Amino acid sequence: MSSRTTGTRRLTTAQALIAFLARQYTERDGQYHRLISATWGIFGHGNVAGIGQALIESADDMPFLQGRNEQAMVHAAVGHARQSNRLSTHAVTTSIGPGATNLVTGAALATINRLPVLLLPGDTFATRPADPVLQQLEVPYAGDVSVNDTLRPVSAYFDRVTRPEALIPAALQAMRVLTDPAATGAVTLALPQDVQAEGHDWPEEFFAERVWRVRRPQPDAAELDAAARAVRAADRPLIIAGGGVHHSRAEAALAAFAAATGIPVASTQAGKGSLPHDHPADVGGIGHTGTATADHLARTADLVLGVGTRYTDFTTASSTLFAHPGVRFVNLNVTGFDAHKMAALPLVADARAGLEHLTVALAGHTVPPSYAAEYAGLKADWESRVTAAYTPRSEDARPTQPQVLGVLDTLVTGDDILINAAGSLPGDLHKLWRARSRDQYHVEYGYSCMGYEIPAAIGVALAAPGRPVWALVGDGTYLMNPTEIVTAVQERVPIKVVILQNHGYASIGGLSESVGAERYGTAYRYRAPDTTYTGEPLPVDLAANAASLGMRVLRAHTVGDLREALAEARAATVPTCVYVETETADTVSGAPPAEAWWDVPVAETATRTAAVKAREEYDRHVAARRRHL
């Protein structure tokens, strides 16, 4: 990297920021990455004459990507960051007003999932020559509040740059948080539009190349000793692999640890793929959307070793899953906040470093042979159930959703990347998908944000050029956010979009039925005379919509059609959509039902029979809830 220089350079604040961002790098394990590898933007007043003009000035140094929806731009940046193991991300610039507030959902998703993204929303005038300006929120009790303040609670770091000279500390703090493995998330620098355009004499050192080393915190000796003693004392230990395994690139260390100890490995949505599906120790997803194998082992485990997991309610089955009376927890996590959850023995460290040290500390220790044989048999039984769910009646039949996954399963290799976020697909994927590589399974379930899939696929494809990237979306999700198809076409990013049409919100429909709400308002159908939505399906053609946005579209009516269409899409060099109408699971084989509970409160008083019965079932499950203290 270049040496420091002296002198100053006259630039606007926006020009200085873009020049600074173009020279920031990360390093981990001797590998260097550009921290901000591109900037997404939609221009309006508030950024067109500042950041917009600066991007033209720095076009050779800062790649630009044109978005269609501000939330979607954040999703694309987050997808890129996850695929880049949090070592590289994108910046996102917007105008003031709705352009800025449209960032909030994407920012929440990034921060909840601990993924870095830099947000650069325009802001109202710092000097207030006219007040209010177009799109300005007037707050009678505070003159310094703007709509950008909605980003404060969903940002890992927030600053408003009200003077040019304030950019230097703000930009350095922003980079610090983006590269901190324990504190990263959405970082917001709100930029008043007059300050963006204001000239300033900047020290040349501000523009020198700077390397941010992403550290691997090592475990404390006392915590390591306590964790090892707890594992040695257990008869039925279970590992829960979370997203931290992937962020740390700890997959090989986890495989070595599992091989040495024989401890089975279950995975959260973010952690799936930590071991390949055919690894002897891999027992699949855990929790409400988990496998029968993993959930049985969780119920009977006397020790749970969490690695890089946040223990969300889907993982713990709303605190009903870990039923062994003496169960204890050991949490290996880079953040102390997560390491102390479940009243665990904390092991605060990088996931890879912690696993490597634990492997040494447990040298010679393995689980009882009877336990290993037990989970091997359960794993084989579950694989038979997966095969049954994947197998269609015939090539001429309309496929179920699991059968769509089954056909795709026969076509992909470890190079393919599958992206999903919301609806019924995350549950089916967590239970059924056979992950072949560490990064094949990309399901955003921290925020479970409908509309994430298509823009995220673009970000992932930009981070992994040449690899087949699939965005799997239901009809409800597609209608939330299809606009970045235009961006994929414009940028010639050959993503593959699979639209599964089931005429409504299938996941929430099933949940609605289970909690006594009788699927009310969850179907895409005409309103019937009795005011319920039970009429004919709406004449909406999502395939035609995708084609109108520039995608090549392949329609599949049968399993055989689907097989041909998916193979054709996989080989395509242009953005391609496969559209298939799925059969409902109540008429043919569907995914196995949930193996664990999830707490969605049911009406305590009701007149309708469905709700009364649902409340009785709810009370039965609540009685099993447990606080681990």
XYZ file of C-alpha atoms in Angstrom, residues 288-289 313-314 318 423-424 445 448 504-523 594 596-603 610-611 613-615 617-618 621:
46
model
C -39.358 -24.920 14.083
C -38.252 -25.507 10.485
C -37.124 -18.196 18.540
C -37.145 -20.333 15.390
C -39.753 -20.372 21.329
C -42.775 -17.311 2.747
C -43.081 -21.073 2.904
C -34.084 -15.323 7.912
C -37.217 -12.705 6.717
C -51.347 -16.245 -2.190
C -49.343 -16.124 0.988
C -48.922 -19.854 1.529
C -46.805 -19.641 4.652
C -48.974 -17.115 6.473
C -52.071 -18.911 5.216
C -50.940 -22.080 6.969
C -50.005 -20.153 10.088
C -53.333 -18.338 10.010
C -55.163 -21.643 9.944
C -53.132 -23.028 12.842
C -53.871 -20.034 15.090
C -57.591 -19.881 14.391
C -57.570 -17.019 11.869
C -58.921 -19.341 9.145
C -56.566 -18.164 6.351
C -58.372 -14.825 6.271
C -56.814 -12.349 3.845
C -53.992 -14.645 2.691
C -55.158 -15.763 -0.770
C -42.939 -28.878 11.627
C -41.116 -28.114 16.840
C -43.403 -25.325 17.982
C -43.278 -21.587 17.268
C -45.008 -19.065 19.531
C -47.597 -16.925 17.764
C -50.120 -15.856 20.434
C -53.714 -16.975 19.868
C -56.815 -15.014 20.872
C -61.280 -22.527 15.053
C -59.868 -19.911 17.401
C -59.445 -24.938 19.523
C -56.284 -23.131 18.504
C -56.100 -21.495 21.937
C -53.415 -26.105 21.574
C -51.505 -22.906 22.282
C -47.388 -25.676 24.135
